[in-house]
Amino acid sequence: MLLAGSVAGAPPVLAQVGGAFCFGLGCPCGNDDPNAGCGNKGVDFSFSTGAELVHSGGVPSALQDSFEFTVRGMSGNQLGLVYMGAGSSNFVFGDGLRCVVSAGLGIRRFPVQQADFVGEFIQPGIVGLSQGFPPTGQIQPGETWYFQGWYRDPGGPCGSSFNLTNAVPVSFYPGGGGGNHSHLAGQPLAEYPWFDYCVSINQGQALHMAVDPLLQPGLVGLSADVYIVRAKDSAGWSADPTLTDARGAPSSILFSGADVQGNTFQLDAGLLSGTSGSDLGQGYDVVIDVDGDGLWDAGEPIDGLSTEAGFYVVRDVAAAGPYTVTEVAYSGGSWLGQNLFYPASIASLGALPLVVVSHGNGHNYTWYDHIGTHLASYGFVVMSHQNETAPGIETASTTTLTNTDYFLGNLASIAAGALAGHIDSSRIAWIGHSRGGEGVVRAYTRLATGHFVPANYTQADIQLVSSIAPVTFLASTAADPGSVNYHLWVGSADDDVNGLLPQTHQYAILERAQGARSSITIQGAGHGAFHNGGGSLVAAGPCLLTRVETHQIMRGQLLPLVKHYLEGDIPARDFLWRQWEGFKPIGAPPLSNPCAVVTFDYRPGPAGISIVLDDFNSNAAKNVSSSGTAVSFTVDNLFEDNKRDTDGSFTWTGSQPMNGMTRTKGSEEHPGLVFDWNEPSYWEVQLPLVNTDVTGDTYLSFRACQGTRHPNTTAALGDLTFFVTLRDANGVSSSISCGLHGGGIEEPYQRPASNPTPGWANEMETVRIRLSDFLANGSGINLTILDSVRLDFGGPGGDAVGRLGFDDFEITRE
Amino acid sequence: MPWDAWALTTLKSPVNERFAVMLKPNKTILGACALLGLTLLGLGAMGPWQDLNNEPLPEQPSVALGVQGLLFARPFVLEKSYRHNWRLERPQVKSGLLLVLEVDEVFSVPRNTLESVLYIGDEVAERLNWGTGSGRVVAICPAALGADGLPALDLLSALMWYGSPELPERVDAARVQSELAAASAAGLVPLASEQIQIAREAGGALLQLADRTALEREAARLVLRFASPERDLAEGFLTPLVR
């Protein structure tokens, strides 16, 4: 059907790079290549592989000139060019297929380029160069253009001496400023920006979509069918654009609202399934079928046109998975006792990742069934081993190393050979508890430094190291996670590894980690709550969590952790950083349980960090950031210092600004920022001049904690909120509360101070706000010329007084 | 508020009251809790709070404290040596004594921070268990063979004590000597000869074993016999060997 207000052939656009299309199928002389353009001579002299056109940089903003393409797969040193047109087609042309046509606006050719010796050239300046074309060819906001590469190919398969790549549609930002607007699905928020374009939602939770009419004016007044479709990547969409709604039928929606709130619609009441094999979730794409033809057409809004789905419905990750689990206990000799968990059907499951568990002192390797059974039910092999912790950390690390090596070297004998050929030894996670928690880091360091050389695996095979309530006896160089993915579990009620002494500064290892890092802090959890061996919880403090509750949390968080780092699972990532109040495992203790309070600290690996605004590691002056930019503030008692409590009292005396920080030890330097306020005030950092365009980035990220026992903290116990403001070079600003996803900066766990327990400690958590959220409802801010990030305290909607610690103000991308 | 009442109340408390009551359980309260838990178990109403078993960590003594008794002493010799990981020098061990000691309960609570180190004579003893719930610790004390073909450790003259907290793998010979001097200065004396004699008789003749694995399994059987509350630990050493 033709939809009211729509114009056939001219769909409204969201800014996005569309899925590549017009691959080499039906080529002129049988030189098909389904993954690129038609087969050519190329550098590989194979007529079954062609050249491809890929988006290789920049964002589709018509207001800047960052967008670029790369053509690759040509013959070396040959000439080629990128051209564009307003229409798409598919007919034989030369040795290839012509995919782009004029559609009345002309064919526009970018400059001729010469490929390098590997047959590749880059075409930058797409938008800028287009401004030199005749007016109908100048790229404007809101337009969709189709691009293809043409190139010479002497000696090619069909004798025409030229060939073409696949094609790519690009829709340029319809509004001013730019930003990533390809998201549609998510859930509404009770305050600005009014909608959370999240990646994962829990099964049973209602799904919504939102369209910002000021950023997507092409949709205003239109009525269209909105489909939820099982996720496909761009190639899948090109191959099959048919829209088949997972709910049975699409939703007919009229986009008539004047703002985000007015254009927020429920798409599903929570009936979509998130259960699919052993996956955490089921991916779906959302498509607005503007012309009502039941097909996704290039240029029609789609959320999920990549390997990442539009959204994922996630199952109860705390509940058992689909596989029946076999458990076997055996010993390979001295300190080689092992408790093994694996799917009973492993013979049909290929090669599975391995999770190794190294227990703590006074614990036992048979006390981690809650980990082994749970992960094995989702297709992991889990081996918990005897850990020689009593002599110290070096011996513990040795048993981690030797047990892993023994296991991998004896698969033919263990469990009657059931696992032989079914372990992927390149995907190993080490999880250690307490002394074992530092032991696994020490073990990784020994691999990195060559002080231990296993026979059956290497350092590169260790993909994740996770420490549960680790001690920190060793020097930083001796227990260094380096660039491995590192994760930390902390129980705020821990009465053993309690932060009192430097050897118990449990966050110190996290601070050292240079790769992706994350931590979970569980208030009310004691040291013994993390195993299931019974006995004392080894806890001090109010509102203690039971083992049952702690393990519900562990199961629900551990599974996404290993899924993400060992399998690259996308929806799992949300469990590592989103506010517990807004998103948590279904089977974890409910929010109505006042004792189950959980916070996360998360930082992606270096590749995910675009701009470090201020990590306080250099430029100690209060008015200069570590990136060298200006800092200004009106908050009180501002200090930059090492994040270490030096007297262990955790009591506010006024003389120790970093009171309650347990994030460094010895001579380690991991500085941070602290300050307080009693009246409306701010702290602001400018962006580096060379890095003001954040349209290709995803989040503003920082981490923060309340200052334990500071008078401003005790004056208003509770989660603490303030506003985060972005301001562009034109002076336009946009503000969002740090508590928009529920809670705020968490109220500290109020552990009583009694010898030897030191009382409260500071618990840092990460706040990430999607950059494009600041554009909502026509804020007018221009993210291509972002000038500064400001934190506003004490104003309307924020807490009147407070004391906070901060670190790692960053712009990140995913 | 009684602990069990607190636990029940907690489940219903609003967020802003979660820090209103501080938990300080003691054994009497824990007993009451266990009784309540069992009662509810019988009614089929298991609450998630039922395993709130929590004992504060006892403070470790700052001065040397002698072991309280010796129940078992058996010499051993191995065909194949192993490294003694409980001291910095990591010496090779081919012989020594398997001992069962009675110890103060303050040492029976494992911890991951520093633990008091067990010394016997001028050696750091390897503890196989902690004595949790029994007060009995199975220890392996390395000792070279004497001229008589037996481990040359004179229990009649050797002090047996817990010294200052440390990671044993960091204890070197100098540290052993300073700890020994501190123990002597504290007035510690060897155990009574009668007790040594009874322990030797309980231990029996020289045990000849193949290697460290066999020694661990022998020690684990002693844990089962003398310190049964630590059954998990003992059974962990006794799992079937992969062939």
Tab-separated table of C-alpha atoms in Angstrom, chain A residues 113-318:
chain	number	residue	atom	x	y	z
A	113	GLN	CA	42.903	7.503	-8.377
A	114	GLN	CA	45.748	5.072	-8.794
A	115	ALA	CA	45.638	1.969	-6.677
A	116	ASP	CA	48.678	1.042	-4.661
A	117	PHE	CA	50.627	-2.122	-5.301
A	118	VAL	CA	48.078	-4.244	-3.426
A	119	GLY	CA	45.224	-2.892	-5.548
A	120	GLU	CA	43.656	-0.446	-3.114
A	121	PHE	CA	42.878	3.256	-3.048
A	122	ILE	CA	41.069	5.589	-0.686
A	123	GLN	CA	38.644	8.277	-1.738
A	124	PRO	CA	38.362	10.878	1.020
A	125	GLY	CA	36.485	14.154	0.945
A	126	ILE	CA	33.247	12.778	-0.463
A	127	VAL	CA	31.112	15.631	0.827
A	128	GLY	CA	33.607	18.383	0.146
A	129	LEU	CA	34.363	17.262	-3.376
A	130	SER	CA	30.667	16.989	-4.153
A	131	GLN	CA	30.320	20.709	-3.557
A	132	GLY	CA	32.287	21.186	-6.751
A	133	PHE	CA	29.721	19.298	-8.787
A	134	PRO	CA	26.764	20.999	-10.441
A	135	PRO	CA	24.097	21.970	-7.891
A	136	THR	CA	22.029	18.824	-8.310
A	137	GLY	CA	25.091	16.757	-7.407
A	138	GLN	CA	26.097	18.610	-4.264
A	139	ILE	CA	25.441	16.418	-1.241
A	140	GLN	CA	22.886	18.024	1.053
A	141	PRO	CA	21.497	17.045	4.445
A	142	GLY	CA	18.700	14.546	4.142
A	143	GLU	CA	19.758	13.144	0.782
A	144	THR	CA	20.495	9.560	-0.103
A	145	TRP	CA	23.162	8.794	-2.716
A	146	TYR	CA	24.394	5.534	-4.147
A	147	PHE	CA	28.122	4.973	-4.626
A	148	GLN	CA	30.100	2.477	-6.722
A	149	GLY	CA	33.706	1.997	-7.783
A	150	TRP	CA	34.851	1.728	-11.407
A	151	TYR	CA	38.347	0.611	-12.331
A	152	ARG	CA	40.592	-0.565	-15.145
A	153	ASP	CA	41.297	-4.279	-15.246
A	154	PRO	CA	43.507	-5.231	-18.202
A	155	GLY	CA	43.551	-8.971	-18.657
A	156	GLY	CA	40.253	-9.285	-16.793
A	157	PRO	CA	38.016	-12.321	-17.210
A	158	CYS	CA	35.636	-11.039	-19.897
A	159	GLY	CA	37.962	-8.946	-22.017
A	160	SER	CA	36.431	-5.505	-21.435
A	161	SER	CA	39.480	-4.229	-19.531
A	162	PHE	CA	37.288	-2.554	-16.911
A	163	ASN	CA	35.129	-3.690	-14.029
A	164	LEU	CA	33.106	-2.385	-11.069
A	165	THR	CA	32.743	-2.939	-7.356
A	166	ASN	CA	29.598	-3.559	-5.352
A	167	ALA	CA	27.590	-0.463	-4.419
A	168	VAL	CA	26.819	1.302	-1.108
A	169	PRO	CA	23.916	3.659	-0.314
A	170	VAL	CA	24.565	6.529	2.070
A	171	SER	CA	21.957	8.776	3.669
A	172	PHE	CA	23.402	12.017	4.936
A	173	TYR	CA	22.272	13.730	8.104
A	174	PRO	CA	18.918	15.347	7.598
A	175	GLY	CA	19.299	17.776	10.500
A	176	GLY	CA	22.066	20.032	11.615
A	177	GLY	CA	24.870	18.885	13.791
A	178	GLY	CA	25.092	15.230	13.106
A	179	GLY	CA	25.152	12.275	15.417
A	180	ASN	CA	24.272	8.643	15.240
A	181	HIS	CA	20.555	8.419	14.576
A	182	SER	CA	20.287	4.959	13.211
A	183	HIS	CA	18.784	3.641	16.439
A	184	LEU	CA	15.069	3.214	16.797
A	185	ALA	CA	14.445	0.575	19.481
A	186	GLY	CA	14.783	0.902	23.212
A	187	GLN	CA	12.777	2.018	26.160
A	188	PRO	CA	11.311	5.316	27.308
A	189	LEU	CA	12.861	7.408	30.040
A	190	ALA	CA	11.092	9.562	32.586
A	191	GLU	CA	13.255	12.567	31.857
A	192	TYR	CA	15.314	14.160	29.097
A	193	PRO	CA	16.374	12.758	26.634
A	194	TRP	CA	13.166	10.762	27.107
A	195	PHE	CA	14.309	7.616	25.365
A	196	ASP	CA	17.117	5.087	25.874
A	197	TYR	CA	18.252	3.562	22.593
A	198	CYS	CA	19.674	0.580	24.429
A	199	VAL	CA	21.128	-2.542	22.878
A	200	SER	CA	19.612	-5.198	25.146
A	201	ILE	CA	16.257	-5.576	26.846
A	202	ASN	CA	15.162	-8.393	29.062
A	203	GLN	CA	12.731	-11.009	27.841
A	204	GLY	CA	9.294	-10.092	29.103
A	205	GLN	CA	10.051	-6.394	29.054
A	206	ALA	CA	8.045	-4.150	26.756
A	207	LEU	CA	9.885	-2.884	23.686
A	208	HIS	CA	9.439	0.646	22.385
A	209	MET	CA	10.696	2.711	19.529
A	210	ALA	CA	11.189	6.445	19.322
A	211	VAL	CA	11.715	8.896	16.516
A	212	ASP	CA	12.935	12.400	17.135
A	213	PRO	CA	10.935	14.525	14.682
A	214	LEU	CA	13.436	17.338	14.818
A	215	LEU	CA	16.277	15.094	13.788
A	216	GLN	CA	14.256	13.003	11.366
A	217	PRO	CA	11.889	15.505	9.784
A	218	GLY	CA	11.269	13.260	6.815
A	219	LEU	CA	9.079	11.074	8.987
A	220	VAL	CA	6.902	13.825	10.384
A	221	GLY	CA	3.272	13.295	9.531
A	222	LEU	CA	3.891	9.949	7.888
A	223	SER	CA	2.106	6.753	8.653
A	224	ALA	CA	4.150	3.637	8.080
A	225	ASP	CA	4.432	-0.024	8.886
A	226	VAL	CA	7.077	-0.757	11.491
A	227	TYR	CA	8.515	-4.241	11.374
A	228	ILE	CA	10.476	-6.200	13.946
A	229	VAL	CA	12.499	-8.712	11.975
A	230	ARG	CA	14.938	-11.415	13.032
A	231	ALA	CA	18.321	-9.734	12.739
A	232	LYS	CA	20.281	-9.846	9.513
A	233	ASP	CA	23.556	-8.191	8.642
A	234	SER	CA	23.908	-5.855	5.684
A	235	ALA	CA	24.707	-8.659	3.291
A	236	GLY	CA	21.689	-10.545	4.528
A	237	TRP	CA	19.470	-7.551	3.962
A	238	SER	CA	20.843	-7.088	0.471
A	239	ALA	CA	20.263	-10.720	-0.351
A	240	ASP	CA	16.771	-10.813	1.098
A	241	PRO	CA	15.008	-7.525	1.845
A	242	THR	CA	11.725	-9.246	2.657
A	243	LEU	CA	10.116	-7.976	5.842
A	244	THR	CA	8.767	-10.785	8.001
A	245	ASP	CA	7.583	-9.528	11.347
A	246	ALA	CA	8.572	-11.642	14.332
A	247	ARG	CA	5.298	-10.717	16.018
A	248	GLY	CA	3.206	-11.917	13.120
A	249	ALA	CA	2.331	-8.491	11.736
A	250	PRO	CA	3.885	-5.031	11.628
A	251	SER	CA	2.684	-2.077	13.662
A	252	SER	CA	1.022	0.729	11.766
A	253	ILE	CA	2.311	3.946	13.259
A	254	LEU	CA	1.574	7.583	12.608
A	255	PHE	CA	4.555	9.807	13.376
A	256	SER	CA	2.599	12.844	14.395
A	257	GLY	CA	4.219	13.852	17.679
A	258	ALA	CA	6.051	17.108	18.099
A	259	ASP	CA	8.890	15.619	20.155
A	260	VAL	CA	10.519	12.376	21.221
A	261	GLN	CA	7.898	11.745	23.865
A	262	GLY	CA	5.154	12.227	21.314
A	263	ASN	CA	6.805	9.828	18.903
A	264	THR	CA	7.492	7.009	21.330
A	265	PHE	CA	5.532	3.859	20.632
A	266	GLN	CA	5.293	0.463	22.212
A	267	LEU	CA	6.109	-2.202	19.654
A	268	ASP	CA	5.875	-5.261	21.835
A	269	ALA	CA	4.435	-5.967	25.261
A	270	GLY	CA	7.254	-8.333	26.186
A	271	LEU	CA	6.282	-11.326	24.099
A	272	LEU	CA	9.382	-11.424	21.915
A	273	SER	CA	11.587	-14.409	22.613
A	274	GLY	CA	15.133	-13.984	23.819
A	275	THR	CA	15.857	-17.670	23.944
A	276	SER	CA	17.827	-19.138	21.098
A	277	GLY	CA	20.110	-22.108	21.658
A	278	SER	CA	22.859	-21.172	24.074
A	279	ASP	CA	22.912	-17.537	22.969
A	280	LEU	CA	22.268	-14.858	25.559
A	281	GLY	CA	19.732	-13.164	23.407
A	282	GLN	CA	17.930	-13.043	20.130
A	283	GLY	CA	18.747	-10.162	17.814
A	284	TYR	CA	16.092	-8.203	15.956
A	285	ASP	CA	16.146	-5.330	13.496
A	286	VAL	CA	13.521	-2.608	13.318
A	287	VAL	CA	12.480	-1.307	9.907
A	288	ILE	CA	10.167	1.548	8.984
A	289	ASP	CA	8.605	0.400	5.731
A	290	VAL	CA	7.729	3.809	4.373
A	291	ASP	CA	6.432	2.750	0.988
A	292	GLY	CA	4.536	-0.179	2.418
A	293	ASP	CA	5.859	-2.714	-0.067
A	294	GLY	CA	6.853	-5.268	2.558
A	295	LEU	CA	10.483	-4.912	1.567
A	296	TRP	CA	13.331	-2.992	3.075
A	297	ASP	CA	14.524	-0.566	0.454
A	298	ALA	CA	17.841	1.195	0.644
A	299	GLY	CA	17.163	4.511	2.336
A	300	GLU	CA	14.287	3.310	4.462
A	301	PRO	CA	15.026	3.722	8.163
A	302	ILE	CA	16.435	0.582	9.699
A	303	ASP	CA	17.905	-0.072	13.132
A	304	GLY	CA	20.352	-2.935	12.816
A	305	LEU	CA	21.941	-2.726	9.401
A	306	SER	CA	25.252	-4.228	10.472
A	307	THR	CA	26.607	-7.227	12.289
A	308	GLU	CA	25.067	-5.692	15.416
A	309	ALA	CA	21.308	-6.154	15.556
A	310	GLY	CA	18.963	-3.267	16.190
A	311	PHE	CA	18.283	-4.664	19.620
A	312	TYR	CA	18.511	-7.933	21.494
A	313	VAL	CA	15.922	-9.570	23.667
A	314	VAL	CA	17.906	-11.271	26.410
A	315	ARG	CA	16.931	-14.391	28.283
A	316	ASP	CA	17.263	-14.839	32.035
A	317	VAL	CA	21.033	-15.104	32.154
A	318	ALA	CA	20.921	-16.175	35.795
